[in-house]
Amino acid sequence: MLAQYADNIPSLRRDIIKNVTAALEEDVGSGDITALLIPAEQTARAHVITREDCTFCGKAWVEETFRQLDPDVKITWHIEDGEQAAANSTLFELEGPARCLLTGERTALNFVQLLSGVATTAREYADLVKGLPIKILDTRKTIPGLRSAQKYAVSCGGCHNHRIGLFDAFLIKENHIAAAGSIKAAVAKAREIAPEKPLEVEVETLTELNEALASGADIIMLDEMDLTEVNQHLDSATVTASLELSGGVDIAQINAQKVLFKNISRISVGALTKHCRAVDLSMRVL
């Protein structure tokens, strides 16, 4: 899973190292003084369990945490990223210097609880549209410094990634349109700057929808628009762009509006990464 995702975001492996380095610096600082209570030569075994059902994610972050602390720590995995874990099941086991296991505990679990939380939320959304020709996508509403990690977790949960940042796709919004003068002008300039990049336009009215369609946008984001009106408006039209539903979309809205999705192929959901709840985990030394 990680290798496949790393092909889409070449910086992922580098980001994992950066994530863990920053987390350990933040937590360990000048040294774990509580761990000094334990003899340096003492070894231990521990296992990490989940207290609740979840979609697991975070394996590489755990491995990097203990690699940086002590490469001799042995990790035995009972699950892979993207797999379902039942409440009270063991996710992985650790064996090595006792000080190291305890020093790395919180950093490793912080990554797993967050990323498994994202993956679990993503799985819930993915299941809503199972069997439909619709992709649920994340947004750029991510925790600073953890974007690639959260987007990886989204993919583990069965949803999809929107643009990674401001560099890999155009998303022309109302302020860009105002500055450029019109949707047509903004799209033309974007095609001139980087014709190979995906180009998406956000619209809020049927008039803007018409202009975006006429401009040749690849994707059109419908921001909090009435889908009944949109469907009636497009009833006899030839739509060449992909239409994306956006704007405060949640599980209740998706369930209520499925019947109206005949023109929709994408739904972007900020809640995948900004409203996720951490999974409850526990590590016990044996």
mmCIF file of C-alpha atoms in Angstrom:
data_model
loop_
_atom_site.group_PDB
_atom_site.id
_atom_site.type_symbol
_atom_site.label_atom_id
_atom_site.label_comp_id
_atom_site.label_asym_id
_atom_site.label_seq_id
_atom_site.Cartn_x
_atom_site.Cartn_y
_atom_site.Cartn_z
ATOM 1 C CA MET A 1 0.000 0.000 0.000
ATOM 2 C CA LEU A 2 2.739 2.449 0.955
ATOM 3 C CA ALA A 3 4.760 1.693 -2.199
ATOM 4 C CA GLN A 4 1.735 2.318 -4.414
ATOM 5 C CA TYR A 5 0.961 5.603 -2.698
ATOM 6 C CA ALA A 6 4.616 6.680 -2.771
ATOM 7 C CA ASP A 7 4.410 6.504 -6.555
ATOM 8 C CA ASN A 8 1.729 9.215 -6.415
ATOM 9 C CA ILE A 9 3.557 11.327 -3.828
ATOM 10 C CA PRO A 10 7.324 10.871 -4.217
ATOM 11 C CA SER A 11 7.888 12.803 -0.989
ATOM 12 C CA LEU A 12 5.941 10.328 1.181
ATOM 13 C CA ARG A 13 8.889 8.272 2.421
ATOM 14 C CA ARG A 14 10.862 11.442 3.069
ATOM 15 C CA ASP A 15 7.872 12.936 4.865
ATOM 16 C CA ILE A 16 7.592 9.901 7.159
ATOM 17 C CA ILE A 17 11.164 10.438 8.318
ATOM 18 C CA LYS A 18 10.483 14.149 8.826
ATOM 19 C CA ASN A 19 7.231 13.449 10.688
ATOM 20 C CA VAL A 20 8.875 11.037 13.109
ATOM 21 C CA THR A 21 12.010 13.142 13.600
ATOM 22 C CA ALA A 22 9.905 16.176 14.523
ATOM 23 C CA ALA A 23 7.647 14.141 16.809
ATOM 24 C CA LEU A 24 10.558 12.586 18.698
ATOM 25 C CA GLU A 25 12.306 15.933 19.062
ATOM 26 C CA GLU A 26 9.093 17.392 20.453
ATOM 27 C CA ASP A 27 8.479 14.562 22.907
ATOM 28 C CA VAL A 28 11.929 13.333 23.948
ATOM 29 C CA GLY A 29 13.770 16.658 23.880
ATOM 30 C CA SER A 30 17.015 16.355 25.854
ATOM 31 C CA GLY A 31 16.094 12.845 27.014
ATOM 32 C CA ASP A 32 13.389 10.647 28.544
ATOM 33 C CA ILE A 33 14.133 11.078 32.239
ATOM 34 C CA THR A 34 11.413 8.652 33.345
ATOM 35 C CA ALA A 35 12.944 5.875 31.245
ATOM 36 C CA LEU A 36 16.141 6.264 33.297
ATOM 37 C CA LEU A 37 14.330 4.488 36.131
ATOM 38 C CA ILE A 38 14.810 1.279 34.143
ATOM 39 C CA PRO A 39 18.250 -0.394 33.876
ATOM 40 C CA ALA A 40 19.822 0.241 30.481
ATOM 41 C CA GLU A 41 20.376 -3.490 29.885
ATOM 42 C CA GLN A 42 16.788 -4.519 30.635
ATOM 43 C CA THR A 43 14.760 -5.852 27.717
ATOM 44 C CA ALA A 44 11.003 -6.148 27.413
ATOM 45 C CA ARG A 45 8.131 -7.245 25.220
ATOM 46 C CA ALA A 46 4.968 -5.264 24.607
ATOM 47 C CA HIS A 47 1.843 -5.467 22.529
ATOM 48 C CA VAL A 48 -0.386 -2.735 21.148
ATOM 49 C CA ILE A 49 -4.137 -3.282 20.953
ATOM 50 C CA THR A 50 -7.061 -1.279 19.661
ATOM 51 C CA ARG A 51 -9.936 -0.673 22.035
ATOM 52 C CA GLU A 52 -12.406 -0.275 19.181
ATOM 53 C CA ASP A 53 -13.139 -1.488 15.662
ATOM 54 C CA CYS A 54 -11.117 0.474 13.119
ATOM 55 C CA THR A 55 -9.397 0.564 9.759
ATOM 56 C CA PHE A 56 -5.710 0.356 10.571
ATOM 57 C CA CYS A 57 -3.104 2.786 9.242
ATOM 58 C CA GLY A 58 0.363 3.887 10.331
ATOM 59 C CA LYS A 59 2.705 0.918 9.986
ATOM 60 C CA ALA A 60 5.570 2.867 8.383
ATOM 61 C CA TRP A 61 5.432 5.567 11.069
ATOM 62 C CA VAL A 62 5.749 2.971 13.830
ATOM 63 C CA GLU A 63 8.683 1.327 12.096
ATOM 64 C CA GLU A 64 10.421 4.667 11.581
ATOM 65 C CA THR A 65 9.881 5.654 15.229
ATOM 66 C CA PHE A 66 11.711 2.631 16.559
ATOM 67 C CA ARG A 67 14.284 2.674 13.759
ATOM 68 C CA GLN A 68 15.324 6.136 14.891
ATOM 69 C CA LEU A 69 15.367 5.145 18.571
ATOM 70 C CA ASP A 70 16.998 1.728 18.225
ATOM 71 C CA PRO A 71 17.118 -0.345 15.005
ATOM 72 C CA ASP A 72 17.405 -3.527 17.094
ATOM 73 C CA VAL A 73 13.783 -3.279 18.254
ATOM 74 C CA LYS A 74 11.847 -6.172 16.738
ATOM 75 C CA ILE A 75 8.306 -5.501 15.510
ATOM 76 C CA THR A 76 5.886 -8.340 14.799
ATOM 77 C CA TRP A 77 2.882 -7.215 12.779
ATOM 78 C CA HIS A 78 -0.595 -8.733 12.979
ATOM 79 C CA ILE A 79 -2.204 -6.311 10.531
ATOM 80 C CA GLU A 80 -1.459 -4.275 7.407
ATOM 81 C CA ASP A 81 -2.486 -0.746 6.457
ATOM 82 C CA GLY A 82 -6.038 -0.673 5.144
ATOM 83 C CA GLU A 83 -7.146 -3.823 6.952
ATOM 84 C CA GLN A 84 -9.981 -3.940 9.473
ATOM 85 C CA ALA A 85 -9.156 -4.474 13.157
ATOM 86 C CA ALA A 86 -11.676 -5.706 15.702
ATOM 87 C CA ALA A 87 -11.909 -4.156 19.144
ATOM 88 C CA ASN A 88 -9.375 -5.586 21.632
ATOM 89 C CA SER A 89 -7.301 -7.236 18.914
ATOM 90 C CA THR A 90 -3.499 -7.005 18.853
ATOM 91 C CA LEU A 91 -2.122 -4.769 16.111
ATOM 92 C CA PHE A 92 1.588 -5.410 16.648
ATOM 93 C CA GLU A 93 4.138 -6.604 19.177
ATOM 94 C CA LEU A 94 7.453 -5.051 20.174
ATOM 95 C CA GLU A 95 10.594 -6.598 21.627
ATOM 96 C CA GLY A 96 13.808 -4.816 22.597
ATOM 97 C CA PRO A 97 15.391 -2.500 25.176
ATOM 98 C CA ALA A 98 12.723 -1.566 27.731
ATOM 99 C CA ARG A 99 13.780 2.085 27.794
ATOM 100 C CA CYS A 100 13.386 2.339 24.032
ATOM 101 C CA LEU A 101 9.939 0.745 23.971
ATOM 102 C CA LEU A 102 8.641 3.168 26.583
ATOM 103 C CA THR A 103 10.284 6.220 25.033
ATOM 104 C CA GLY A 104 8.799 5.475 21.626
ATOM 105 C CA GLU A 105 5.359 4.440 22.871
ATOM 106 C CA ARG A 106 3.559 7.782 22.687
ATOM 107 C CA THR A 107 5.078 8.893 19.381
ATOM 108 C CA ALA A 108 4.243 5.604 17.674
ATOM 109 C CA LEU A 109 0.717 5.470 19.089
ATOM 110 C CA ASN A 110 0.021 9.115 18.259
ATOM 111 C CA PHE A 111 0.657 8.414 14.590
ATOM 112 C CA VAL A 112 -1.364 5.197 14.550
ATOM 113 C CA GLN A 113 -4.349 6.620 16.442
ATOM 114 C CA LEU A 114 -4.561 9.653 14.156
ATOM 115 C CA LEU A 115 -4.003 7.853 10.859
ATOM 116 C CA SER A 116 -6.264 4.946 11.792
ATOM 117 C CA GLY A 117 -8.891 7.523 12.747
ATOM 118 C CA VAL A 118 -8.638 9.094 9.297
ATOM 119 C CA ALA A 119 -8.708 5.700 7.573
ATOM 120 C CA THR A 120 -11.721 4.604 9.628
ATOM 121 C CA THR A 121 -13.643 7.765 8.731
ATOM 122 C CA ALA A 122 -12.668 7.340 5.076
ATOM 123 C CA ARG A 123 -13.909 3.745 5.107
ATOM 124 C CA GLU A 124 -17.273 4.893 6.422
ATOM 125 C CA TYR A 125 -17.611 7.389 3.574
ATOM 126 C CA ALA A 126 -16.334 4.952 0.952
ATOM 127 C CA ASP A 127 -18.952 2.410 1.997
ATOM 128 C CA LEU A 128 -21.703 4.999 1.418
ATOM 129 C CA VAL A 129 -21.067 5.060 -2.333
ATOM 130 C CA LYS A 130 -19.974 1.457 -2.785
ATOM 131 C CA GLY A 131 -21.178 0.252 -6.169
ATOM 132 C CA LEU A 132 -21.751 3.792 -7.471
ATOM 133 C CA PRO A 133 -19.513 5.480 -10.103
ATOM 134 C CA ILE A 134 -18.530 8.120 -7.548
ATOM 135 C CA LYS A 135 -15.233 8.914 -5.857
ATOM 136 C CA ILE A 136 -15.107 10.415 -2.373
ATOM 137 C CA LEU A 137 -12.128 12.787 -2.224
ATOM 138 C CA ASP A 138 -10.246 14.520 0.557
ATOM 139 C CA THR A 139 -9.233 18.202 0.588
ATOM 140 C CA ARG A 140 -6.277 20.352 1.659
ATOM 141 C CA LYS A 141 -7.868 20.800 5.101
ATOM 142 C CA THR A 142 -5.171 18.754 6.803
ATOM 143 C CA ILE A 143 -3.008 19.050 9.909
ATOM 144 C CA PRO A 144 0.038 21.194 8.983
ATOM 145 C CA GLY A 145 3.046 18.984 8.355
ATOM 146 C CA LEU A 146 0.969 15.812 8.103
ATOM 147 C CA ARG A 147 -0.729 16.253 4.738
ATOM 148 C CA SER A 148 0.880 13.324 2.943
ATOM 149 C CA ALA A 149 0.323 11.134 6.015
ATOM 150 C CA GLN A 150 -3.374 11.981 6.210
ATOM 151 C CA LYS A 151 -3.872 11.638 2.476
ATOM 152 C CA TYR A 152 -2.217 8.233 2.636
ATOM 153 C CA ALA A 153 -4.634 7.279 5.429
ATOM 154 C CA VAL A 154 -7.574 8.432 3.282
ATOM 155 C CA SER A 155 -6.462 6.063 0.533
ATOM 156 C CA CYS A 156 -6.119 3.228 3.075
ATOM 157 C CA GLY A 157 -9.756 3.797 3.978
ATOM 158 C CA GLY A 158 -10.889 3.407 0.377
ATOM 159 C CA CYS A 159 -11.389 7.064 -0.545
ATOM 160 C CA HIS A 160 -9.342 9.133 -2.982
ATOM 161 C CA ASN A 161 -7.000 12.095 -2.977
ATOM 162 C CA HIS A 162 -7.861 15.489 -4.397
ATOM 163 C CA ARG A 163 -4.874 17.619 -5.399
ATOM 164 C CA ILE A 164 -1.970 17.252 -3.000
ATOM 165 C CA GLY A 165 -1.159 20.949 -2.807
ATOM 166 C CA LEU A 166 -1.139 24.155 -4.799
ATOM 167 C CA PHE A 167 1.371 22.746 -7.279
ATOM 168 C CA ASP A 168 -0.195 19.703 -8.929
ATOM 169 C CA ALA A 169 -3.576 20.960 -10.170
ATOM 170 C CA PHE A 170 -5.503 24.167 -10.780
ATOM 171 C CA LEU A 171 -8.530 24.908 -8.602
ATOM 172 C CA ILE A 172 -9.976 28.219 -9.725
ATOM 173 C CA LYS A 173 -12.204 29.684 -7.009
ATOM 174 C CA GLU A 174 -14.256 32.867 -6.672
ATOM 175 C CA ASN A 175 -11.308 35.097 -5.738
ATOM 176 C CA HIS A 176 -9.237 33.817 -8.664
ATOM 177 C CA ILE A 177 -12.194 34.469 -10.971
ATOM 178 C CA ALA A 178 -12.651 37.976 -9.608
ATOM 179 C CA ALA A 179 -8.962 38.766 -10.044
ATOM 180 C CA ALA A 180 -8.831 37.296 -13.564
ATOM 181 C CA GLY A 181 -12.048 39.020 -14.683
ATOM 182 C CA SER A 182 -14.075 35.928 -15.597
ATOM 183 C CA ILE A 183 -14.071 32.147 -15.574
ATOM 184 C CA LYS A 184 -13.229 32.129 -19.266
ATOM 185 C CA ALA A 185 -10.199 34.378 -18.743
ATOM 186 C CA ALA A 186 -8.974 32.393 -15.720
ATOM 187 C CA VAL A 187 -9.218 29.075 -17.565
ATOM 188 C CA ALA A 188 -7.465 30.451 -20.644
ATOM 189 C CA LYS A 189 -4.587 31.767 -18.531
ATOM 190 C CA ALA A 190 -4.302 28.456 -16.666
ATOM 191 C CA ARG A 191 -4.093 26.523 -19.932
ATOM 192 C CA GLU A 192 -1.354 28.883 -21.042
ATOM 193 C CA ILE A 193 0.638 28.442 -17.808
ATOM 194 C CA ALA A 194 0.469 24.649 -17.503
ATOM 195 C CA PRO A 195 -1.689 22.921 -20.123
ATOM 196 C CA GLU A 196 -0.795 19.471 -18.770
ATOM 197 C CA LYS A 197 -2.195 20.111 -15.277
ATOM 198 C CA PRO A 198 -5.762 19.131 -14.310
ATOM 199 C CA LEU A 199 -8.002 22.184 -14.228
ATOM 200 C CA GLU A 200 -10.975 22.554 -11.921
ATOM 201 C CA VAL A 201 -13.352 25.502 -11.529
ATOM 202 C CA GLU A 202 -15.554 26.124 -8.507
ATOM 203 C CA VAL A 203 -19.026 27.514 -9.284
ATOM 204 C CA GLU A 204 -21.903 28.720 -7.136
ATOM 205 C CA THR A 205 -24.641 29.491 -9.687
ATOM 206 C CA LEU A 206 -26.106 27.979 -12.847
ATOM 207 C CA THR A 207 -24.736 30.911 -14.842
ATOM 208 C CA GLU A 208 -21.223 30.155 -13.589
ATOM 209 C CA LEU A 209 -21.796 26.476 -14.351
ATOM 210 C CA ASN A 210 -22.606 27.375 -17.965
ATOM 211 C CA GLU A 211 -19.471 29.499 -18.227
ATOM 212 C CA ALA A 212 -17.282 26.790 -16.731
ATOM 213 C CA LEU A 213 -18.681 24.203 -19.151
ATOM 214 C CA ALA A 214 -18.125 26.533 -22.090
ATOM 215 C CA SER A 215 -14.554 27.273 -20.977
ATOM 216 C CA GLY A 216 -13.547 23.612 -21.231
ATOM 217 C CA ALA A 217 -12.730 22.974 -17.565
ATOM 218 C CA ASP A 218 -11.798 19.375 -16.775
ATOM 219 C CA ILE A 219 -13.692 19.352 -13.470
ATOM 220 C CA ILE A 220 -16.410 21.629 -12.145
ATOM 221 C CA MET A 221 -16.938 21.883 -8.390
ATOM 222 C CA LEU A 222 -20.522 22.621 -7.387
ATOM 223 C CA ASP A 223 -20.243 24.595 -4.164
ATOM 224 C CA GLU A 224 -23.387 24.088 -2.061
ATOM 225 C CA MET A 225 -25.620 24.058 -5.133
ATOM 226 C CA ASP A 226 -29.108 22.546 -5.279
ATOM 227 C CA LEU A 227 -28.708 19.249 -7.130
ATOM 228 C CA THR A 228 -32.347 19.167 -8.197
ATOM 229 C CA GLU A 229 -31.850 22.491 -9.996
ATOM 230 C CA VAL A 230 -28.527 21.350 -11.441
ATOM 231 C CA ASN A 231 -30.042 18.131 -12.808
ATOM 232 C CA GLN A 232 -32.960 19.989 -14.374
ATOM 233 C CA HIS A 233 -30.565 22.520 -15.882
ATOM 234 C CA LEU A 234 -28.360 19.807 -17.398
ATOM 235 C CA ASP A 235 -31.199 17.526 -18.467
ATOM 236 C CA SER A 236 -30.596 17.917 -22.214
ATOM 237 C CA ALA A 237 -27.023 19.205 -22.081
ATOM 238 C CA THR A 238 -23.857 17.380 -23.108
ATOM 239 C CA VAL A 239 -21.551 17.510 -20.106
ATOM 240 C CA THR A 240 -17.901 16.845 -20.915
ATOM 241 C CA ALA A 241 -16.496 17.898 -17.532
ATOM 242 C CA SER A 242 -16.565 15.827 -14.352
ATOM 243 C CA LEU A 243 -18.915 17.324 -11.782
ATOM 244 C CA GLU A 244 -17.882 17.434 -8.136
ATOM 245 C CA LEU A 245 -20.172 18.022 -5.186
ATOM 246 C CA SER A 246 -18.621 20.151 -2.430
ATOM 247 C CA GLY A 247 -19.386 22.396 0.515
ATOM 248 C CA GLY A 248 -20.025 20.944 3.960
ATOM 249 C CA VAL A 249 -20.902 17.494 2.637
ATOM 250 C CA ASP A 250 -21.457 14.920 5.389
ATOM 251 C CA ILE A 251 -22.747 11.372 5.743
ATOM 252 C CA ALA A 252 -26.357 12.448 6.265
ATOM 253 C CA GLN A 253 -26.316 14.607 3.136
ATOM 254 C CA ILE A 254 -24.829 11.851 0.990
ATOM 255 C CA ASN A 255 -27.425 9.354 2.198
ATOM 256 C CA ALA A 256 -30.259 11.819 1.607
ATOM 257 C CA GLN A 257 -29.151 12.885 -1.878
ATOM 258 C CA LYS A 258 -27.961 9.655 -3.508
ATOM 259 C CA VAL A 259 -30.936 9.705 -5.852
ATOM 260 C CA LEU A 260 -29.717 13.083 -7.182
ATOM 261 C CA PHE A 261 -26.162 11.975 -8.023
ATOM 262 C CA LYS A 262 -26.794 11.082 -11.683
ATOM 263 C CA ASN A 263 -24.443 13.850 -12.920
ATOM 264 C CA ILE A 264 -21.981 13.647 -10.024
ATOM 265 C CA SER A 265 -18.788 11.581 -10.252
ATOM 266 C CA ARG A 266 -16.815 13.183 -7.407
ATOM 267 C CA ILE A 267 -17.622 14.344 -3.870
ATOM 268 C CA SER A 268 -15.016 16.250 -1.864
ATOM 269 C CA VAL A 269 -15.290 15.954 1.920
ATOM 270 C CA GLY A 270 -13.175 18.092 4.255
ATOM 271 C CA ALA A 271 -14.326 16.018 7.234
ATOM 272 C CA LEU A 272 -12.114 13.120 6.127
ATOM 273 C CA THR A 273 -9.048 14.891 7.481
ATOM 274 C CA LYS A 274 -10.273 17.744 9.680
ATOM 275 C CA HIS A 275 -13.041 16.107 11.708
ATOM 276 C CA CYS A 276 -11.529 12.690 12.284
ATOM 277 C CA ARG A 277 -11.485 11.169 15.774
ATOM 278 C CA ALA A 278 -8.397 9.340 17.018
ATOM 279 C CA VAL A 279 -8.754 5.600 17.552
ATOM 280 C CA ASP A 280 -8.390 4.423 21.170
ATOM 281 C CA LEU A 281 -5.183 2.371 21.463
ATOM 282 C CA SER A 282 -3.242 0.860 24.334
ATOM 283 C CA MET A 283 0.282 -0.526 24.775
ATOM 284 C CA ARG A 284 1.020 -3.017 27.512
ATOM 285 C CA VAL A 285 4.466 -4.244 28.535
ATOM 286 C CA LEU A 286 4.435 -7.994 29.097
#
